[in-house]
mmCIF file of C-alpha atoms in Angstrom:
data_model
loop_
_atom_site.group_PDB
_atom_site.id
_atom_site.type_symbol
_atom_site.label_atom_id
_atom_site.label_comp_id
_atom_site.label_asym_id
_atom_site.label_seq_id
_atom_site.Cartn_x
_atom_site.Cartn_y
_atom_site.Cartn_z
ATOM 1 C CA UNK U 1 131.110 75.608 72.749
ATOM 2 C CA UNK U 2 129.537 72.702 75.025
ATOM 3 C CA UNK U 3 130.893 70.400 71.785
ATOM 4 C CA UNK U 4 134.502 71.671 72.447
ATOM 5 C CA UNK U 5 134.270 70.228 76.163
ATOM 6 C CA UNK U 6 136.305 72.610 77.828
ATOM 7 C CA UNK U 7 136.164 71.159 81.580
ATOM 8 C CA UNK U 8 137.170 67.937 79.829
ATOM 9 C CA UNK U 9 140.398 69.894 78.063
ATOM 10 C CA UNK U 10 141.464 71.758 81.596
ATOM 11 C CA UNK U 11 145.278 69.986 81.354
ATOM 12 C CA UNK U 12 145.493 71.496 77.878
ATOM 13 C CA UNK U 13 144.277 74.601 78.336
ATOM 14 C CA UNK U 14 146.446 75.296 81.397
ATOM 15 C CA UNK U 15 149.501 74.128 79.687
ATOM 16 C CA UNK U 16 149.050 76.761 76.606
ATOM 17 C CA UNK U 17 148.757 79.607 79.718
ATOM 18 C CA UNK U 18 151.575 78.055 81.434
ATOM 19 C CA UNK U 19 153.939 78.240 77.892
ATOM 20 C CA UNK U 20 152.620 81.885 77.195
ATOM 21 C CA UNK U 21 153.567 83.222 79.979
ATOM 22 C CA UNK U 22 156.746 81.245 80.792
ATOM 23 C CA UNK U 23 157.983 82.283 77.115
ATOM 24 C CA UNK U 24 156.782 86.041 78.009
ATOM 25 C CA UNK U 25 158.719 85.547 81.096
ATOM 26 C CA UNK U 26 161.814 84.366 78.941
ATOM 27 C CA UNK U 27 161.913 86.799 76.084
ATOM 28 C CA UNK U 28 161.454 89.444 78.902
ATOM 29 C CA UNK U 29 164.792 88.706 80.735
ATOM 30 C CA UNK U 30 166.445 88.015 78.111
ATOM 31 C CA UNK U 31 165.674 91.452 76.151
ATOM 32 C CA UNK U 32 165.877 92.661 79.563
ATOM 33 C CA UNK U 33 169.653 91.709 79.503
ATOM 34 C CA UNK U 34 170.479 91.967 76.148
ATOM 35 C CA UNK U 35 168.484 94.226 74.501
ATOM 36 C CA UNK U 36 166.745 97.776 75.598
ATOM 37 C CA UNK U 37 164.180 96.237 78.033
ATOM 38 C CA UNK U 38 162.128 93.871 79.470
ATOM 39 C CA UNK U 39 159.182 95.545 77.080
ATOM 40 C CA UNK U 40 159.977 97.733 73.955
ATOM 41 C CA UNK U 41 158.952 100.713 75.707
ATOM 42 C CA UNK U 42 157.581 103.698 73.318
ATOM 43 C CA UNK U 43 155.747 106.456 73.807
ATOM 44 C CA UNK U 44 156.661 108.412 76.760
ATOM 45 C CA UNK U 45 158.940 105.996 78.242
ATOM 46 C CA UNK U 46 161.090 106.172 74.228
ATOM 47 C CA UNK U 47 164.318 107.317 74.451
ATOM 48 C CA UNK U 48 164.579 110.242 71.614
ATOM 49 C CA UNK U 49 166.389 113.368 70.177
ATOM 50 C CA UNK U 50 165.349 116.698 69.993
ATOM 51 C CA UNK U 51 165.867 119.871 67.408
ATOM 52 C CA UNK U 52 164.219 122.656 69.858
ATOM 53 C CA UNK U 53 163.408 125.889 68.324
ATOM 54 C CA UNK U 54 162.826 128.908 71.035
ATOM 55 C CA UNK U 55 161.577 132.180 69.436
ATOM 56 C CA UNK U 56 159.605 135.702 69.906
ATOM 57 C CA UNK U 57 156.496 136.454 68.160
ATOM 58 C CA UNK U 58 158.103 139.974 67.537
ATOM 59 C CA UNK U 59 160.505 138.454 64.799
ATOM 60 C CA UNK U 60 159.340 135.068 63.324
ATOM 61 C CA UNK U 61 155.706 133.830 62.855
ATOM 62 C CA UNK U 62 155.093 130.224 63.015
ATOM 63 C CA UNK U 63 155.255 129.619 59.367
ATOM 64 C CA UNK U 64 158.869 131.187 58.903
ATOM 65 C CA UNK U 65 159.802 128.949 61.621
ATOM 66 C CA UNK U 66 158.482 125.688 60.276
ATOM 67 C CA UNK U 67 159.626 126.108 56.605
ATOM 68 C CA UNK U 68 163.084 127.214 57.565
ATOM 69 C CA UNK U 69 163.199 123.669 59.706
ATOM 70 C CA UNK U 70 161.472 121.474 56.764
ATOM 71 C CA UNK U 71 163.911 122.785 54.543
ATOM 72 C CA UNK U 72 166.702 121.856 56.886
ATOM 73 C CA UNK U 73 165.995 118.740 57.839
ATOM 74 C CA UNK U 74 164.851 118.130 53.888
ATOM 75 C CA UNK U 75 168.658 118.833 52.885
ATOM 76 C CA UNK U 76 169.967 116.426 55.500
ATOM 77 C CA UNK U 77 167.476 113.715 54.861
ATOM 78 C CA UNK U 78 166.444 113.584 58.516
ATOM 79 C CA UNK U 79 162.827 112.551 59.171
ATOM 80 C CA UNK U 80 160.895 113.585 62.882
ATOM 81 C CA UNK U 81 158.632 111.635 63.903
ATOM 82 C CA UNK U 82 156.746 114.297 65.987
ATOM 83 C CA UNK U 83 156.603 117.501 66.556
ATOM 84 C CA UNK U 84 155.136 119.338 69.489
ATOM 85 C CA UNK U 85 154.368 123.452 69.829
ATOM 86 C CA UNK U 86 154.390 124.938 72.723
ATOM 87 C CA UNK U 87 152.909 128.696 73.367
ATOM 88 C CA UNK U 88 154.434 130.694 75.395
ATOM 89 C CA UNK U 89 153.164 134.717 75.628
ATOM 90 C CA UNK U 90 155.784 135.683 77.876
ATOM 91 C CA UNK U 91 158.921 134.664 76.980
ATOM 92 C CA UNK U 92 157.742 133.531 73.115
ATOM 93 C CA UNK U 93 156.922 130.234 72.068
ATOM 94 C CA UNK U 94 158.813 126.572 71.092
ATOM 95 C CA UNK U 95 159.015 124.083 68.329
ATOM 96 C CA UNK U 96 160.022 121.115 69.406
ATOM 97 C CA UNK U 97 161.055 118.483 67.096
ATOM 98 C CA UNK U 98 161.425 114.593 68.030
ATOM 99 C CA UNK U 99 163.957 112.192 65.847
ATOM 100 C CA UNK U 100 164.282 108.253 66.768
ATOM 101 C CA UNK U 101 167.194 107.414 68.900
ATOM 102 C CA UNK U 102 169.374 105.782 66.120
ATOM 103 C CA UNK U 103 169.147 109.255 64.228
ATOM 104 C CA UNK U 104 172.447 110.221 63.205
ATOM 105 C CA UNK U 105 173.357 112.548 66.301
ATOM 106 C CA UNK U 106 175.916 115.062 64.016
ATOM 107 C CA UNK U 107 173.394 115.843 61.376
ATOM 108 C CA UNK U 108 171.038 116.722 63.682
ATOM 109 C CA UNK U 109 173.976 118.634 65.405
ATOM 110 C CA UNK U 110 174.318 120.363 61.930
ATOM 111 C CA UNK U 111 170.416 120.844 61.763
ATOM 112 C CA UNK U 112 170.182 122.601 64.674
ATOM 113 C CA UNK U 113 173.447 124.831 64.432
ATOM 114 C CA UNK U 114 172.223 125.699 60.501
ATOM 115 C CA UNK U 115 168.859 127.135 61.767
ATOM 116 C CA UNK U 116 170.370 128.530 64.885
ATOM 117 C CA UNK U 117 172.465 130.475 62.311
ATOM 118 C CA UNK U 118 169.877 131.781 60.308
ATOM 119 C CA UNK U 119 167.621 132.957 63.441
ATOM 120 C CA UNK U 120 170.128 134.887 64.730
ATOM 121 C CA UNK U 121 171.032 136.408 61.286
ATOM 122 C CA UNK U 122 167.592 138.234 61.488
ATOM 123 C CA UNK U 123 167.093 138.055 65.697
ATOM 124 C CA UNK U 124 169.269 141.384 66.693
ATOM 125 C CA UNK U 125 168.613 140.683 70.388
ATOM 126 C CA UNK U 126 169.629 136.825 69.883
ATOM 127 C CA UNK U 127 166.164 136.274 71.732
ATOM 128 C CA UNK U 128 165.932 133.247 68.971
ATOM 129 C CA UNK U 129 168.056 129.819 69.384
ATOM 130 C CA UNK U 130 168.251 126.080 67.433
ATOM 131 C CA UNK U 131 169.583 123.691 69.920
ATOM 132 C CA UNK U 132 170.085 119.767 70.120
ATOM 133 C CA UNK U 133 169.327 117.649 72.600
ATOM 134 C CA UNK U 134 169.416 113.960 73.325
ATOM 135 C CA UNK U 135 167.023 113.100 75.935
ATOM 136 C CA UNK U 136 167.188 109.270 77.990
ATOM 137 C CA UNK U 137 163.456 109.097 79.413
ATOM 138 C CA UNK U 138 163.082 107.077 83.148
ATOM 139 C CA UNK U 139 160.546 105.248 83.947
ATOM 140 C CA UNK U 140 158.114 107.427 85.217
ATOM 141 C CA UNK U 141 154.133 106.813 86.287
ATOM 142 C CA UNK U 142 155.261 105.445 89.388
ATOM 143 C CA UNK U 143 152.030 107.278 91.232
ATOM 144 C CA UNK U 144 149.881 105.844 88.418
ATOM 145 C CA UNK U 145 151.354 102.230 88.945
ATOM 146 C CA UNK U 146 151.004 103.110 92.921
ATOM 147 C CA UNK U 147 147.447 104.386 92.720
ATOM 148 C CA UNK U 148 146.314 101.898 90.134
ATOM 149 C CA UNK U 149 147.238 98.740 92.109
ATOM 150 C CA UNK U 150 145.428 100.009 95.207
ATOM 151 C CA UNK U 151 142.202 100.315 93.495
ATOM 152 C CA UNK U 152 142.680 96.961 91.725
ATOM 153 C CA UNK U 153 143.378 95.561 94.676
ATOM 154 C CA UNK U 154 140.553 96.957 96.269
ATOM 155 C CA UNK U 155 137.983 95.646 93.762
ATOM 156 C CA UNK U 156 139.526 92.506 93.469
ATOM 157 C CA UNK U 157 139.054 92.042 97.451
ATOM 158 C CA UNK U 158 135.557 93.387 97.007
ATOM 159 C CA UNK U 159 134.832 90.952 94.112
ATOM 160 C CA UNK U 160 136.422 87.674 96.085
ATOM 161 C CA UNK U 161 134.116 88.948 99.370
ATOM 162 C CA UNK U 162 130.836 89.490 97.014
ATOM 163 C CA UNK U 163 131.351 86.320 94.870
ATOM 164 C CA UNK U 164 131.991 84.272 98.103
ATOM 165 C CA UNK U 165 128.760 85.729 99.527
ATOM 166 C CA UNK U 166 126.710 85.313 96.117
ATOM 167 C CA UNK U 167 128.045 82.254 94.293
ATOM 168 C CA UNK U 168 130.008 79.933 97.002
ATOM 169 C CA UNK U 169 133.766 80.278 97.900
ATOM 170 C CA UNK U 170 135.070 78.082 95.028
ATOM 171 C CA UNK U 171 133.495 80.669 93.027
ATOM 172 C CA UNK U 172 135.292 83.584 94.443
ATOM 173 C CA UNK U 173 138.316 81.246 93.960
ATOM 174 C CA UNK U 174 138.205 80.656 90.671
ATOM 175 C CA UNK U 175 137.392 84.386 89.691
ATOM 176 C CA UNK U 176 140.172 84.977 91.907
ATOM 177 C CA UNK U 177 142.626 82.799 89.813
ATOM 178 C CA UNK U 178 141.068 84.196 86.237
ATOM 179 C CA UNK U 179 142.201 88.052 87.474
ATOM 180 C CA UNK U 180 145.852 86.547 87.840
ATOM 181 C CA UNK U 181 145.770 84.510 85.132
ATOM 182 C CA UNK U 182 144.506 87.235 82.739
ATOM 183 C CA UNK U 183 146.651 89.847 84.015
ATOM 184 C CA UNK U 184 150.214 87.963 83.718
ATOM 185 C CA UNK U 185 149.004 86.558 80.287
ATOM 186 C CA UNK U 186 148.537 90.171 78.983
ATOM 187 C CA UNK U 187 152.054 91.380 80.440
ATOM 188 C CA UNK U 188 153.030 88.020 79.114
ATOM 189 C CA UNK U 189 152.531 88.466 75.755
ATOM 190 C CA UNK U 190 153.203 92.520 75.863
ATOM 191 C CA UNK U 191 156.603 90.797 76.698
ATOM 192 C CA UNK U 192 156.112 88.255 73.092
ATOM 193 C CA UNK U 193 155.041 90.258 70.890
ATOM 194 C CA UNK U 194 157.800 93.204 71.575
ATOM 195 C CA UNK U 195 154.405 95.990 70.990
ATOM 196 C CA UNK U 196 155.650 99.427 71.974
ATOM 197 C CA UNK U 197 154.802 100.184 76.341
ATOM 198 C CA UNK U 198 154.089 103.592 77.377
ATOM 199 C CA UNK U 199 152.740 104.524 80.679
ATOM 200 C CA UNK U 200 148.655 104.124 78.604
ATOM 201 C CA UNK U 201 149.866 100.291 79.190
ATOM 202 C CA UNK U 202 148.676 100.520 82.658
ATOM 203 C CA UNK U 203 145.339 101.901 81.871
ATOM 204 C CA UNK U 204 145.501 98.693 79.749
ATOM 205 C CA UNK U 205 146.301 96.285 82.552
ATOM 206 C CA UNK U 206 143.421 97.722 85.358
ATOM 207 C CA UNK U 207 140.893 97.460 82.449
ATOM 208 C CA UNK U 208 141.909 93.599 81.327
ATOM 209 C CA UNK U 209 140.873 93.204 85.265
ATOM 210 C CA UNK U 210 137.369 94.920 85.472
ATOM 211 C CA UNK U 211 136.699 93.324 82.004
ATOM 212 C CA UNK U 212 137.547 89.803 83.610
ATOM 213 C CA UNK U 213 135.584 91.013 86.684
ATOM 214 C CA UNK U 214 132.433 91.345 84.570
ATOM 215 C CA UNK U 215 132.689 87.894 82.799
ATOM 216 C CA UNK U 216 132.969 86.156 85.995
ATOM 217 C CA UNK U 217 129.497 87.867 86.992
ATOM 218 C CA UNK U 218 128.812 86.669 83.457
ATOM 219 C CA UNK U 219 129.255 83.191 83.908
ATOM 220 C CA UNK U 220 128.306 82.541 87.355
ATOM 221 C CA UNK U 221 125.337 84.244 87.539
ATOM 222 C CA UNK U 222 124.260 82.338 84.266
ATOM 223 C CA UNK U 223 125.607 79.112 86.549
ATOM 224 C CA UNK U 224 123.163 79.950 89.593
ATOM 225 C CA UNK U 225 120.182 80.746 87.229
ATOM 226 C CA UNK U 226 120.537 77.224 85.537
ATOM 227 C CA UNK U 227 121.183 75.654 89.169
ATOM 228 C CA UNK U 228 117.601 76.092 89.834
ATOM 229 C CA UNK U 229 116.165 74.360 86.327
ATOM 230 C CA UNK U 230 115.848 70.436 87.486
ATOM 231 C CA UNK U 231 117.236 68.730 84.883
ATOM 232 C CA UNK U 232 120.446 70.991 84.777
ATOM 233 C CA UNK U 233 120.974 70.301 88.268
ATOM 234 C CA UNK U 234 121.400 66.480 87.130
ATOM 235 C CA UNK U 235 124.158 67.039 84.959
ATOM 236 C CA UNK U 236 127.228 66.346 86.427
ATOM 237 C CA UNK U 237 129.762 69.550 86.815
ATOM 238 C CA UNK U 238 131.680 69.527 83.902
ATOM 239 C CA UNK U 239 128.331 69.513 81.341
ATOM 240 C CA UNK U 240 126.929 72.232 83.821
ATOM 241 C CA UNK U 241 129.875 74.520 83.238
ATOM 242 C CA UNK U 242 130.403 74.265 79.835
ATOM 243 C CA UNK U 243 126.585 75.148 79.230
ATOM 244 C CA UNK U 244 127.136 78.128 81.177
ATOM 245 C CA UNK U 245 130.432 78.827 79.215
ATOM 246 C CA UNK U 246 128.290 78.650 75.983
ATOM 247 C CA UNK U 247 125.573 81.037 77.375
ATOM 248 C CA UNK U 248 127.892 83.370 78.665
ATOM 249 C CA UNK U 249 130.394 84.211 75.604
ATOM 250 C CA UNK U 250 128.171 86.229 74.261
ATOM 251 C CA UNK U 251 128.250 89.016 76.525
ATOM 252 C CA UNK U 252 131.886 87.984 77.395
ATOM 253 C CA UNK U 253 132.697 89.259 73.774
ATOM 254 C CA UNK U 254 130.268 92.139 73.541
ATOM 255 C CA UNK U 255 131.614 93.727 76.746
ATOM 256 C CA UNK U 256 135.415 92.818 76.034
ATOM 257 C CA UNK U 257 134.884 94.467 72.400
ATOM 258 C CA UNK U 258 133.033 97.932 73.951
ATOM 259 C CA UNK U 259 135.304 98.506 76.969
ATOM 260 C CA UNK U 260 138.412 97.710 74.402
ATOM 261 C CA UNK U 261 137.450 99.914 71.868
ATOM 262 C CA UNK U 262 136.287 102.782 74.175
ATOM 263 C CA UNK U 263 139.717 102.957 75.497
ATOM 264 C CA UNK U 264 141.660 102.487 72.367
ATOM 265 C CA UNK U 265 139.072 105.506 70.967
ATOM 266 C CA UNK U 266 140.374 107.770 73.751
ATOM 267 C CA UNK U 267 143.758 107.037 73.546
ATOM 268 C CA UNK U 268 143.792 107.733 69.970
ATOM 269 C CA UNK U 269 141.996 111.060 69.804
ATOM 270 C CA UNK U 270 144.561 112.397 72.222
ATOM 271 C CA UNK U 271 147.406 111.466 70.095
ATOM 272 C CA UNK U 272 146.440 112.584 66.829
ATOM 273 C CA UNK U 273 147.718 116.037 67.972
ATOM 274 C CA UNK U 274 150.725 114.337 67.865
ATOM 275 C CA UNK U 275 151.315 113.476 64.176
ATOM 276 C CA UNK U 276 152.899 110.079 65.827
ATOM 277 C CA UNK U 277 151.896 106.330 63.839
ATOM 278 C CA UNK U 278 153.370 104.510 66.846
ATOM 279 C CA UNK U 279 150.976 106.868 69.361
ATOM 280 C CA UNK U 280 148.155 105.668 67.721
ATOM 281 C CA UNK U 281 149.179 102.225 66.688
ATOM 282 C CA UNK U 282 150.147 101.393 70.506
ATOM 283 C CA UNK U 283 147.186 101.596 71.996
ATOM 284 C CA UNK U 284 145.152 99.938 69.045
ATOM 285 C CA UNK U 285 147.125 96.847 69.529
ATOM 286 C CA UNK U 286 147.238 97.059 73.057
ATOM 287 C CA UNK U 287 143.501 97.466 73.412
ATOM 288 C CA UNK U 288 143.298 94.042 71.285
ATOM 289 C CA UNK U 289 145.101 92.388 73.131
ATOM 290 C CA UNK U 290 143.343 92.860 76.270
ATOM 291 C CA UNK U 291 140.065 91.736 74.662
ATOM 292 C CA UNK U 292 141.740 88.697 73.233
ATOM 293 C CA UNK U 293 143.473 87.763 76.433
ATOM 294 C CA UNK U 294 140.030 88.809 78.749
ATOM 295 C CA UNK U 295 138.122 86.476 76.108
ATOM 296 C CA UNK U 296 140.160 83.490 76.276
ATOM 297 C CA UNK U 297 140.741 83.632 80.043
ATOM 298 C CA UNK U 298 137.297 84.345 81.380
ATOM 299 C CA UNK U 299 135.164 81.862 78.638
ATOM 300 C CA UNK U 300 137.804 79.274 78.124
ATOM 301 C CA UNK U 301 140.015 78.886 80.908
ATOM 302 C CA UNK U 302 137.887 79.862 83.944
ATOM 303 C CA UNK U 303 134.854 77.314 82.703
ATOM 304 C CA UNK U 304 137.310 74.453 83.181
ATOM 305 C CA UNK U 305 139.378 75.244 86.767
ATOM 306 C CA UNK U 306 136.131 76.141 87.875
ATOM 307 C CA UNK U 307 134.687 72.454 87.108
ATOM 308 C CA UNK U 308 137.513 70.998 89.254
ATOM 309 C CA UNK U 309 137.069 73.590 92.108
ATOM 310 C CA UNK U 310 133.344 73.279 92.046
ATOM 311 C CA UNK U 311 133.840 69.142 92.138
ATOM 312 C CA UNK U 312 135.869 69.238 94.887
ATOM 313 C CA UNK U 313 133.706 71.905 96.941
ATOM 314 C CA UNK U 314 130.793 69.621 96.542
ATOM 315 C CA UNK U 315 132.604 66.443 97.379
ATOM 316 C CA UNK U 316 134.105 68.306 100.594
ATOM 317 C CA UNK U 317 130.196 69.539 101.453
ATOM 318 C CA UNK U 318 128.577 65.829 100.953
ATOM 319 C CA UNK U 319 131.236 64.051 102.946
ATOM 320 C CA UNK U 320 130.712 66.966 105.788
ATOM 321 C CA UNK U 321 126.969 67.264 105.555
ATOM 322 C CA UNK U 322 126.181 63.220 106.273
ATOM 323 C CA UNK U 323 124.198 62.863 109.438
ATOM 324 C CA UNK U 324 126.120 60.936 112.042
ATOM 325 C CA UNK U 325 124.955 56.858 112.826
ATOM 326 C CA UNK U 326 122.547 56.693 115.677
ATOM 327 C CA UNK U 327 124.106 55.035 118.671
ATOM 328 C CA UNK U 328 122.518 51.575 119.365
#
């Protein structure tokens, strides 16, 4: 990495953030406007339509229930894309069945009223109904979003007062400016690359944080520990950072890759219950993403703003630190 010269490359590498996240910013409004969203929300904020099946244990077993709704939905070519059972001991138990939004509404009308139909044949209380619903999700997580930023904002306070403390205020500065950067360049390309949102994506958005938290300890503590070697201290700023840029990707990487794939590991076991491709698939991507984004911005762009805040710190500290001319 000290080949590349990343210090030396700061203009470039702050005009590829700058286009990333203006184009996120761009595509957003303008899908935002024209299209369903500022991100192509999935998950649990996807608009959908339901076949929901409410029965008694006293007339239909769970088998009966699910062939008679294959077979339906076989006839009328209409494919779920989930389907969620819900126990109930009281009152019986539900099916519920989730279609895409651009289903065809009427034969899922037909669905439902067909097996409605043939519940009831058998159901001499009518305790058993088929019905359709088409359900517009909000935008919920609100409490998440609310909770979440307090606690980012907390550590991110915390980290500016510790690195201030430990490695100088342009420090704390700079690993100030890499949470920022990092954080709107993940939204940005969420935005880009139109990758299905769900409320997981804020789990996704604390973590690129802490990860970028970490590989600013990374880096400057590798930058204090070479401080005190002699002939590193000669080097002028730019060769001292991207040493320490070099030193520190390593672990940069490692810990991106385990916190990434920890996450994206959780996130999938809990929806393989699901049956759902774009459960799983969101998260994978997402979780990639973050690592990419936390890689780039904390060994690539940080290394080079920090040479120019560091410069300018130690040119303000010489001129302020001269001794004053004796009077004659």
């Amino acid at each position: 990495m000290t080949k590349l010269k990343l210090s030396a490359k700061m203009h470039i590498i702050v005009i590829v953030s700058a286009v990333i996240i203006a184009v996120g910013l761009a595509v957003g409004l303008i899908c935002q406007f024209c299209a369903d969203g500022y991100f192509n929300y999935g998950g649990d904020y996807k608009d959908y339509q339901t076949v929901e099946i409410n029965y008694t244990s006293v007339e239909y077993k769970d088998k009966e229930i699910t062939d008679l709704c294959e077979k339906q939905f076989k006839e009328l070519k209409l494919s779920y894309y989930t389907r969620n059972f819900i126990e109930d001991t009281e009152l019986g138990s539900t099916y519920e069945y989730r279609f895409s939004k651009g289903t065809d509404s009427e034969k899922l009308n037909k669905a439902a009223a067909a097996i409605d139909a043939a519940l009831k044949s058998k159901d001499s209380v009518f305790l058993t109904n088929a019905s359709y619903h088409a359900v517009d999700t909000m935008l919920g997580g609100s409490k998440a979003l609310v909770f979440g930023s307090i606690a980012l904002a907390s550590a991110v306070v915390f980290q500016f007062i510790y690195f201030a403390v430990r490695y100088r205020l342009t420090a704390a500065l700079s690993a100030l400016l890499a949470d920022i950067h990092n954080l709107a360049l993940f939204v940005s390309l969420l935005a880009i690359t139109r990758i299905p949102v769900g409320s997981s994506v804020i789990t996704f958005s604390v973590l690129c944080v802490l990860i970028t938290m970490i590989g600013c300890c990374f880096l400057f503590d590798r930058l204090r520990k070479n401080v005190k070697d002699g002939e590193f201290a000669k080097l002028d700023v730019f060769a001292q950072m991207d040493t320490c840029a070099a030193e520190s990707l390593r672990p940069v990487v490692l810990t991106a890759a385990c916190f990434a794939s920890v996450a994206v590991l959780v996130f999938v076991l809990l929806s393989i219950s699901a049956l759902s491709v774009s459960g799983v698939l969101m998260p994978v991507l997402c979780g990639l993403l973050c690592a990419v984004v936390c890689v780039y911005g904390t060994s690539f762009f940080t290394p080079a703003v920090h040479s120019r805040f560091k410069r300018i710190g130690d040119k303000f500290k010489a001129e302020h630190t001269k001794k004053p001319a004796k009077k004659q």
